[in-house]
Tab-separated table of C-alpha atoms in Angstrom:
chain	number	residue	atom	x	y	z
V	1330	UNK	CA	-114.559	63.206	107.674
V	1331	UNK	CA	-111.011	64.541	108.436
V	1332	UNK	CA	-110.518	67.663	105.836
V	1333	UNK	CA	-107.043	69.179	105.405
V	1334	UNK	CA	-107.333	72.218	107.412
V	1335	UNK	CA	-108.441	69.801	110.509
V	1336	UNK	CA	-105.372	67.768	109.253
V	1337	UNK	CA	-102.716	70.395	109.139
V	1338	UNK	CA	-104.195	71.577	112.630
V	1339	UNK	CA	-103.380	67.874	114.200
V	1340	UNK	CA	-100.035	69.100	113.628
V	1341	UNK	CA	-99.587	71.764	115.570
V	1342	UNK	CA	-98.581	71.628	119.454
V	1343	UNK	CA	-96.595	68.517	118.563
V	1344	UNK	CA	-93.131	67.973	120.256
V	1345	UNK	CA	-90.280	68.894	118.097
V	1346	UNK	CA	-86.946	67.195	118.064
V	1347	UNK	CA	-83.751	68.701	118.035
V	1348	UNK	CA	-82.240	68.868	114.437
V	1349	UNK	CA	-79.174	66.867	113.192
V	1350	UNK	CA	-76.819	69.233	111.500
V	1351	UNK	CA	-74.522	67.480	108.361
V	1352	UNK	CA	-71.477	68.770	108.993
V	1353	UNK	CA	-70.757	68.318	105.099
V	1354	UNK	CA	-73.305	70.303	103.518
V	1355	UNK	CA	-71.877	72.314	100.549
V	1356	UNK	CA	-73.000	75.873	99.812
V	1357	UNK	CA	-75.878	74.538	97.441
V	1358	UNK	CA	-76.613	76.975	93.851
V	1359	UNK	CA	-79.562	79.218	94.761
V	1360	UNK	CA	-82.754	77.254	93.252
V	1361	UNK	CA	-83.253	80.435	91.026
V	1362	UNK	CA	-80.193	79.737	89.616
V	1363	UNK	CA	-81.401	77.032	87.436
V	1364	UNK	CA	-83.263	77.553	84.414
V	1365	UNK	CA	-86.067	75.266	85.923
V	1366	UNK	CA	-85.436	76.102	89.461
V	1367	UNK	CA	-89.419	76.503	89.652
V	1368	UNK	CA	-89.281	72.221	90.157
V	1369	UNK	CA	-87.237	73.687	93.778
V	1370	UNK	CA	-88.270	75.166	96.729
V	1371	UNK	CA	-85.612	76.497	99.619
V	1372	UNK	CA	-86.222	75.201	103.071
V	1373	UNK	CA	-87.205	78.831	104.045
V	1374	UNK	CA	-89.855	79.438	101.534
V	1375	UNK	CA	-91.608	75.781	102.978
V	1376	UNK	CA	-90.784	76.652	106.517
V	1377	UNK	CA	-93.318	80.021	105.614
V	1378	UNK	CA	-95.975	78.074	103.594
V	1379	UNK	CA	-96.314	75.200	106.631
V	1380	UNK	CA	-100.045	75.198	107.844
V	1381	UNK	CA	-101.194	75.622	103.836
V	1382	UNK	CA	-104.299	74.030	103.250
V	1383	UNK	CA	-103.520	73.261	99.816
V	1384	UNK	CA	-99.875	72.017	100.631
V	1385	UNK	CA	-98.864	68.525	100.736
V	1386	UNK	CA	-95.509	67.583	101.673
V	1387	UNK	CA	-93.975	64.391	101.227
V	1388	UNK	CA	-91.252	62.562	102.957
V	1389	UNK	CA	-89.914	59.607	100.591
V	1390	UNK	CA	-87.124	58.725	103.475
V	1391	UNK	CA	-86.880	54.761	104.562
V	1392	UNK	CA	-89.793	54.345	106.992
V	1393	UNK	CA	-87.464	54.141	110.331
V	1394	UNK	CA	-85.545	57.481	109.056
V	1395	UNK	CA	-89.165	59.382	108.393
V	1396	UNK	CA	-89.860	57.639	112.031
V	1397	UNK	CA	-86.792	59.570	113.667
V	1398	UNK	CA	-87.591	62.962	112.428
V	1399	UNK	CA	-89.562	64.571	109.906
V	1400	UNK	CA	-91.150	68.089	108.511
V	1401	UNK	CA	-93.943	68.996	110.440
V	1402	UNK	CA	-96.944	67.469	108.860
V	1403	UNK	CA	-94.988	65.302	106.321
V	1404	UNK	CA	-96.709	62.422	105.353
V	1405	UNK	CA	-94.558	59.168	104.335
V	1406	UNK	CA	-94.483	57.755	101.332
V	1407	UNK	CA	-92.148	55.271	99.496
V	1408	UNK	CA	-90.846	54.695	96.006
V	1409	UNK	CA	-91.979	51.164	95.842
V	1410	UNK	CA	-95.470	52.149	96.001
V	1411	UNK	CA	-94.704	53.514	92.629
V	1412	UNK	CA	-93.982	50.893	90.682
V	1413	UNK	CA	-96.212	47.969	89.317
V	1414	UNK	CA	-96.333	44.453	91.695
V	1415	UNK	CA	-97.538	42.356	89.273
V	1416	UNK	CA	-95.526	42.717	86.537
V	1417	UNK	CA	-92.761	40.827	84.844
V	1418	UNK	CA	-89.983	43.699	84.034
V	1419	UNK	CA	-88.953	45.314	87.811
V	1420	UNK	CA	-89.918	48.774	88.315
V	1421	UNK	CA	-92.732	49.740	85.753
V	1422	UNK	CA	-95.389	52.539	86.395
V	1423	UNK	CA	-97.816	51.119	89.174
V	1424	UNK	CA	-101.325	50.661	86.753
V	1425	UNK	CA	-105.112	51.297	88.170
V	1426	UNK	CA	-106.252	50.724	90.719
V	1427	UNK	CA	-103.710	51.124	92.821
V	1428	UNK	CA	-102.505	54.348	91.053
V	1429	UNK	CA	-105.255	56.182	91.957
V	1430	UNK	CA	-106.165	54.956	95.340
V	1431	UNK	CA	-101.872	55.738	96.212
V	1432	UNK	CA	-102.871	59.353	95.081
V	1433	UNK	CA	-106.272	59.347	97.166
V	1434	UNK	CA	-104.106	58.309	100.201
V	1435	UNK	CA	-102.245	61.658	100.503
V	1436	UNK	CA	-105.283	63.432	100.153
V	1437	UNK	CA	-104.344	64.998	96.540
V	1438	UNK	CA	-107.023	67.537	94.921
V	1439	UNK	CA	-106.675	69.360	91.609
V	1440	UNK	CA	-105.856	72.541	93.463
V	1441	UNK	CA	-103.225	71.467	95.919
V	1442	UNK	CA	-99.944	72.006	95.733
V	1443	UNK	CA	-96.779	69.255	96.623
V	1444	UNK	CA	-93.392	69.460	97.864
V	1445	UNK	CA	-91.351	66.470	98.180
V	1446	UNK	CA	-88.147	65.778	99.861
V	1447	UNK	CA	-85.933	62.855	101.627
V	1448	UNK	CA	-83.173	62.559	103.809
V	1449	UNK	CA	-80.522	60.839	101.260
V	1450	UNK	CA	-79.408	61.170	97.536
V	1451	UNK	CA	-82.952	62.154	96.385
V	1452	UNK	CA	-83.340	59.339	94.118
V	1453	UNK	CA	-86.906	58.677	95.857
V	1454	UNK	CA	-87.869	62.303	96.368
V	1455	UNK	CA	-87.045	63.004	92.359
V	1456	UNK	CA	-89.065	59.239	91.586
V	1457	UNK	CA	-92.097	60.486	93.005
V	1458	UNK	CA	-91.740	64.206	91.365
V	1459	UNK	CA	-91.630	62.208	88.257
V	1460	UNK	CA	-94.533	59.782	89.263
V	1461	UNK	CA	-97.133	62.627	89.682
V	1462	UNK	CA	-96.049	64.407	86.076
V	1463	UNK	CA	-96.490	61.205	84.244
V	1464	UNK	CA	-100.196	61.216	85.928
V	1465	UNK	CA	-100.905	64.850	85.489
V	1466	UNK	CA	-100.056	66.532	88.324
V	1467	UNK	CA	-97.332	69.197	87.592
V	1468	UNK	CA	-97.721	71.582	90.800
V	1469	UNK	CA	-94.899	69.454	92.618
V	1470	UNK	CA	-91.500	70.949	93.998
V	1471	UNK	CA	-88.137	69.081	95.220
V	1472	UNK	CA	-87.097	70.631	98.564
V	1473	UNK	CA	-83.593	72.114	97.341
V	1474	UNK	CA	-80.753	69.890	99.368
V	1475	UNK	CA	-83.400	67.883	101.009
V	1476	UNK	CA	-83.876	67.446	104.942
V	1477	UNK	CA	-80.182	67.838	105.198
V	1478	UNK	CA	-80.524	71.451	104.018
V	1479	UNK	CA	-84.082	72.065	105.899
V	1480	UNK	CA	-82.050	70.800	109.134
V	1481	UNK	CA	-78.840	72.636	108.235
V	1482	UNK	CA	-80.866	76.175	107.849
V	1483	UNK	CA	-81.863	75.856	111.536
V	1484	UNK	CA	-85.617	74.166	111.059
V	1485	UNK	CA	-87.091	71.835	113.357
V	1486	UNK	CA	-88.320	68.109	112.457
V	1487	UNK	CA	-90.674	65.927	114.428
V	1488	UNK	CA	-90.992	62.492	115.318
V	1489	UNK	CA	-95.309	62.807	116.071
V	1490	UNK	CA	-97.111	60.852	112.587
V	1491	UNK	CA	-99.771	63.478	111.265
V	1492	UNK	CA	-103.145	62.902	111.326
V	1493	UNK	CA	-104.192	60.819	107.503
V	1494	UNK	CA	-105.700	63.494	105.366
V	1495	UNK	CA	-109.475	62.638	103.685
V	1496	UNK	CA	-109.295	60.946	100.838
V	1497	UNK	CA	-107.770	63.465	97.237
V	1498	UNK	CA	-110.434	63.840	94.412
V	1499	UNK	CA	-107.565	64.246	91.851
V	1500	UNK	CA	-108.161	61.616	89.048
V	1501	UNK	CA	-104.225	61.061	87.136
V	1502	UNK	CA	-104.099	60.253	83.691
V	1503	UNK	CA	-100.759	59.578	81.702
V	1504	UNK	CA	-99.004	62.410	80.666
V	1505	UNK	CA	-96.626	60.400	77.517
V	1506	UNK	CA	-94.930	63.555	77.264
V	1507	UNK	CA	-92.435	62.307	80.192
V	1508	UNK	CA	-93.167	58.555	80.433
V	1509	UNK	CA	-91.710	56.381	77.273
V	1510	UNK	CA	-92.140	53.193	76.150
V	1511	UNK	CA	-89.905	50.538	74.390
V	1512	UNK	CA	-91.422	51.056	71.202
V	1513	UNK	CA	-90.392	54.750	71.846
V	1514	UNK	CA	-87.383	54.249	72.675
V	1515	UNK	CA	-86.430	51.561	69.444
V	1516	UNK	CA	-87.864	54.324	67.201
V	1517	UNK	CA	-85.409	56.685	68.834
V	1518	UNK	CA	-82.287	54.703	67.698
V	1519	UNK	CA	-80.588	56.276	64.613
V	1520	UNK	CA	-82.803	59.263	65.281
V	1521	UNK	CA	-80.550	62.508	64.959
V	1522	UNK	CA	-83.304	64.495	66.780
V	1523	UNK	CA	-83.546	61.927	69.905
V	1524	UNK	CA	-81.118	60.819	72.761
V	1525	UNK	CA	-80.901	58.206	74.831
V	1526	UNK	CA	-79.222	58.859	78.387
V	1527	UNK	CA	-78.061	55.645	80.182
V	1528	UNK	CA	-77.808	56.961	84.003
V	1529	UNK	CA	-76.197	53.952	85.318
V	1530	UNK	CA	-72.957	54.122	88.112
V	1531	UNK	CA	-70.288	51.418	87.697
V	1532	UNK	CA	-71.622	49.247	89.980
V	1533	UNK	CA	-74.926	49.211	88.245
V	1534	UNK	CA	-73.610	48.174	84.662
V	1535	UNK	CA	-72.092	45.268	86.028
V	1536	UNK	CA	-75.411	44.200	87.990
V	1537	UNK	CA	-76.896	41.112	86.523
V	1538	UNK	CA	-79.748	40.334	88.487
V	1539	UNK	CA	-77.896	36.966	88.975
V	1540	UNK	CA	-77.829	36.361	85.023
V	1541	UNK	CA	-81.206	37.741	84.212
V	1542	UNK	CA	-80.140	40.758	82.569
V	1543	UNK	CA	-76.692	40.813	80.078
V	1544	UNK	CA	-74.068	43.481	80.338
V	1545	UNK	CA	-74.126	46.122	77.874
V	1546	UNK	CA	-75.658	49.460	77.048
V	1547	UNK	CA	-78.704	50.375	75.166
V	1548	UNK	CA	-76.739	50.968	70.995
V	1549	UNK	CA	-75.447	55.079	70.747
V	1550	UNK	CA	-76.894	55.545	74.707
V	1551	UNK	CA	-74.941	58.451	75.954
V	1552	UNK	CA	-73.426	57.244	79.720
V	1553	UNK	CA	-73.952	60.271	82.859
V	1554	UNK	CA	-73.949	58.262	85.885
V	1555	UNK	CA	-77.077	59.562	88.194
V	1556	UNK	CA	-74.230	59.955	90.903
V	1557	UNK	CA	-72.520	62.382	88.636
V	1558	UNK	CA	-75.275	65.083	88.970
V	1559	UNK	CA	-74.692	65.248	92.843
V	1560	UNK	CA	-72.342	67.194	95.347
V	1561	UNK	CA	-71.998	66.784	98.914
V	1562	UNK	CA	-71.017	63.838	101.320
V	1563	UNK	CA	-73.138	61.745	100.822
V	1564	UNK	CA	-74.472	62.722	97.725
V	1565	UNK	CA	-77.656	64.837	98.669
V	1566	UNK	CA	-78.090	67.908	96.020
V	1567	UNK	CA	-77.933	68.995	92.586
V	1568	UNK	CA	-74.307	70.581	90.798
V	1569	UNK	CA	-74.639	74.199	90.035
V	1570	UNK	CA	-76.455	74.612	86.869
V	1571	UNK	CA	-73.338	75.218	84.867
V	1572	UNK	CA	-71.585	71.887	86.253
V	1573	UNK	CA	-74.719	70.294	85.210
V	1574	UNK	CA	-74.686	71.942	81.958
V	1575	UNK	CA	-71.323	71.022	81.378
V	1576	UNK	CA	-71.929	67.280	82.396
V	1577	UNK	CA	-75.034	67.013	79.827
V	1578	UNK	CA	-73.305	68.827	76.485
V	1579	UNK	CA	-70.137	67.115	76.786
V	1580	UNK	CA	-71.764	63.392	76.450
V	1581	UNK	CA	-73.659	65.461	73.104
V	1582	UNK	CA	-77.164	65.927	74.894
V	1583	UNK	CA	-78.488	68.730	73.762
V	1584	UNK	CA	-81.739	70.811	74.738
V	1585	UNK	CA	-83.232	70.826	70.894
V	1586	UNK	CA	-83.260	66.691	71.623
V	1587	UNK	CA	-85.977	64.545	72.515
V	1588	UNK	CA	-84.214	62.726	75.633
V	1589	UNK	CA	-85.121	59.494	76.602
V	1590	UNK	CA	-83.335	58.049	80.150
V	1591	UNK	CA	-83.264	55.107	81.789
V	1592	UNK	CA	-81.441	53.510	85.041
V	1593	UNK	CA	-80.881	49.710	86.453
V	1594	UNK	CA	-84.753	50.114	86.480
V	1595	UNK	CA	-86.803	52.941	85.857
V	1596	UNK	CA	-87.197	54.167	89.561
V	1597	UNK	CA	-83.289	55.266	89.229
V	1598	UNK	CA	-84.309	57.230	85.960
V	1599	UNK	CA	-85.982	59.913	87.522
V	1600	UNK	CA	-82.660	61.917	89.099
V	1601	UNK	CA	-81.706	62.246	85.794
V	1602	UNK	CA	-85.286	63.363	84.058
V	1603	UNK	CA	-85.332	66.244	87.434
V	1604	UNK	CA	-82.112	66.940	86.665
V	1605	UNK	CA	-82.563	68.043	83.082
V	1606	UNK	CA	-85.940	69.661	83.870
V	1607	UNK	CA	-83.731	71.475	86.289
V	1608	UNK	CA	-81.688	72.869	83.060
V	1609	UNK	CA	-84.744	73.951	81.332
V	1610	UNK	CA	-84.335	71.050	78.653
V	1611	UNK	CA	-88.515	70.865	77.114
V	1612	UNK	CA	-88.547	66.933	76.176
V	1613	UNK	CA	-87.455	64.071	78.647
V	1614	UNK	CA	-88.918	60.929	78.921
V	1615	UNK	CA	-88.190	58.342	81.791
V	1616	UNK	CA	-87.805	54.799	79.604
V	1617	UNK	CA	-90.539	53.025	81.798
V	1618	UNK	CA	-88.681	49.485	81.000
V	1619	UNK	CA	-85.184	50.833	81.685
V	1620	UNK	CA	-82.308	48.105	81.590
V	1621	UNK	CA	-84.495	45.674	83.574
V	1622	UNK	CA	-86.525	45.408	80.402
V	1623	UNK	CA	-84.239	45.875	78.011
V	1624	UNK	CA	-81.244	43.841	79.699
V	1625	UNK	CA	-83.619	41.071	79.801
V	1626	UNK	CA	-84.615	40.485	75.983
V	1627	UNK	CA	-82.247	38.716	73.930
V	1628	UNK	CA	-84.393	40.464	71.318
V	1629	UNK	CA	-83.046	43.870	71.701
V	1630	UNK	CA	-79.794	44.945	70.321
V	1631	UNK	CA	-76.766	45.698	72.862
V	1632	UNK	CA	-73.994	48.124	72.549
V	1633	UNK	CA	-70.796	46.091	74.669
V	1634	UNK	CA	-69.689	47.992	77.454
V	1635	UNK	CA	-66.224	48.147	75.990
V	1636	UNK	CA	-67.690	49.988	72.482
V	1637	UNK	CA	-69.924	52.554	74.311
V	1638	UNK	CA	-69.952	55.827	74.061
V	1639	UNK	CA	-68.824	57.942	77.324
C-alpha cells in the first residue's frame, strides 16, 4: 500500500515549470493581521513545510488549470464533488457515502494537517475549507492570495500528477455549528441576536435559473456581495482586515450575532463564512439551501429587491 511518506517522495525529482507572474498582484495584509489569520498560511511558510508527512495540500483550480501547473504534490480536487448529486435543491452538502469515501481519496487522517488553495477568486478553495469544518476537520488553512501569490513570491509549480495517497482513516461527522438549515434559518427571522448575510453580486440576484427561482432577497437579509470582500485584478485575495471590518459593520453585522449566509447556492456561501472567520466573528453558519432552496418555494416569504436592505 502507498503510505504518505512514499507519496510525498513520488514528488520529488519531478520537472518544474517556470512560474507565471500576475502582474496585478496587490501588496496583500500580512495573514497575522487578521484576527483569524490562523485559517491562512503565506506561500513561504508552505514552501518550508513541503515534504510533511502529515500535510495535505489541495488544489481546487479547474482541472486543465491544476493540469498546467501546480504546488508540488498538490492533489486536485473540485467543488462539485462537494455538493449532493441526487438532490432536488442545487448545491447541498454531498451525504454518505460519498462524503466519506471523497475524504478517504485525499488520504485524510485525524492527525494531518490541510492547506488549500486555487488559482482564481478562491470561491472553491474557501468551499472546501468550509466542507471539511462542517465534517469535523478544523486543521485546514487557505493559502493567503492563492497560487497567484505562491507564483508571485518566486515558488515553482509543476505540471507532473502526484502519486494517489492510501486511503485517510478520518471518519467526518457534521459539525451544525457552521452548517444551517432552513428551519434555522426561518427561526432566525425577527431574531435580534441572529443575521442573515445574502452574499449575492448583481448578476446573481437577477439569475433565475430560467424561472425556477423568483427575484428577491431572503426578509431583513443584510446584502455584501462575495465580490466585495476581494482586491486585486481579478479578484484573488481577501481586503485588509479593517476594509473587511468596515464592509461587515456598516450592513449592521456584528460579531455578538449568530450569522447565517447564503449565495446563488450554497457553494458561493463559503467566501463569505472564511471571510468572517477571518475577522474573528465565533458563530457563522453557511445556509446549506441558500437561494436555490429558498428562491424556489413559493412557501417562503421574500423581501423585493427594491425594499431590501443594503
Amino acid at each position: 500500500m502507498l503510505t504518505r511518506r512514499s507519496f510525498l517522495a513520488g514528488v520529488t525529482g519531478i520537472v518544474l515549470v517556470g512560474c507565471r507572474r500576475l502582474a496585478s498582484l496587490p501588496v496583500l495584509a500580512p495573514a497575522t493581521s487578521y484576527p483569524g489569520g490562523q485559517l491562512l498560511i503565506e506561500p513561504r511558510e508552505l514552501a518550508e513545510r513541503l515534504g510533511d508527512p502529515h500535510l495535505i495540500v489541495l488544489d481546487a483550480s479547474p482541472l486543465h488549470t491544476y493540469n498546467a501547473g501546480h504546488v508540488p504534490g498538490a492533489l486536485h480536487v473540485w467543488w462539485q464533488d462537494t455538493i449532493e448529486l441526487h438532490n432536488d435543491v442545487y448545491g447541498m452538502l454531498v451525504g454518505e457515502p460519498r462524503r466519506g469515501t471523497l475524504l478517504r481519496d485525499i488520504g485524510l487522517d485525524p492527525d494531518d494537517e490541510v492547506v488549500v488553495y486555487e488559482r482564481g477568486d478562491g470561491r472553491g478553495a474557501c468551499r472546501w475549507l468550509w466542507f471539511l469544518h462542517a465534517v469535523g476537520f478544523e486543521q485546514v488553512r487557505l493559502l493567503h492570495g492563492g497560487l497567484f501569490a505562491w507564483e508571485a513570491a518566486g515558488y515553482p509549480t509543476t505540471r507532473a500528477l502526484p502519486r494517489r495517497p492510501s486511503p485517510g482513516t478520518f471518519r467526518p461527522s457534521l459539525r451544525y455549528e457552521v452548517l444551517a438549515e432552513l428551519p434555522d434559518v426561518l427561526a432566525a427571522l425577527g431574531d435580534p441576536s441572529a443575521r442573515v448575510v445574502d452574499n449575492r453580486t448583481t448578476k446573481e440576484l437577477a439569475e433565475t435559473w430560467q424561472g425556477r427561482l423568483r427575484r428577491g432577497r431572503i426578509p431583513g437579509a443584510a446584502s455584501v456581495p462575495w465580490s466585495s470582500l476581494l482586491v486585486g485584478e481579478p479578484p484573488l485575495a481577501f481586503r485588509p482586515p479593517e476594509d473587511l471590518a468596515t464592509l461587515y459593520r456598516s450592513a449592521g453585522i456584528l460579531p455578538e450575532q449568530r450569522i447565517l449566509v447564503y449565495g446563488l447556492h450554497s457553494p458561493s456561501a463559503a467566501i463569505s463564512y472564511v471571510s468572517l472567520r477571518l475577522l474573528g466573528y465565533p458563530d457563522v453558519r453557511v445556509y446549506d439551501g441558500s437561494w436555490a432552496q429558498w428562491g424556489a418555494s413559493d412557501e417562503l416569504p421574500i423581501e423585493t429587491l427594491a425594499a431590501s436592505k443594503p
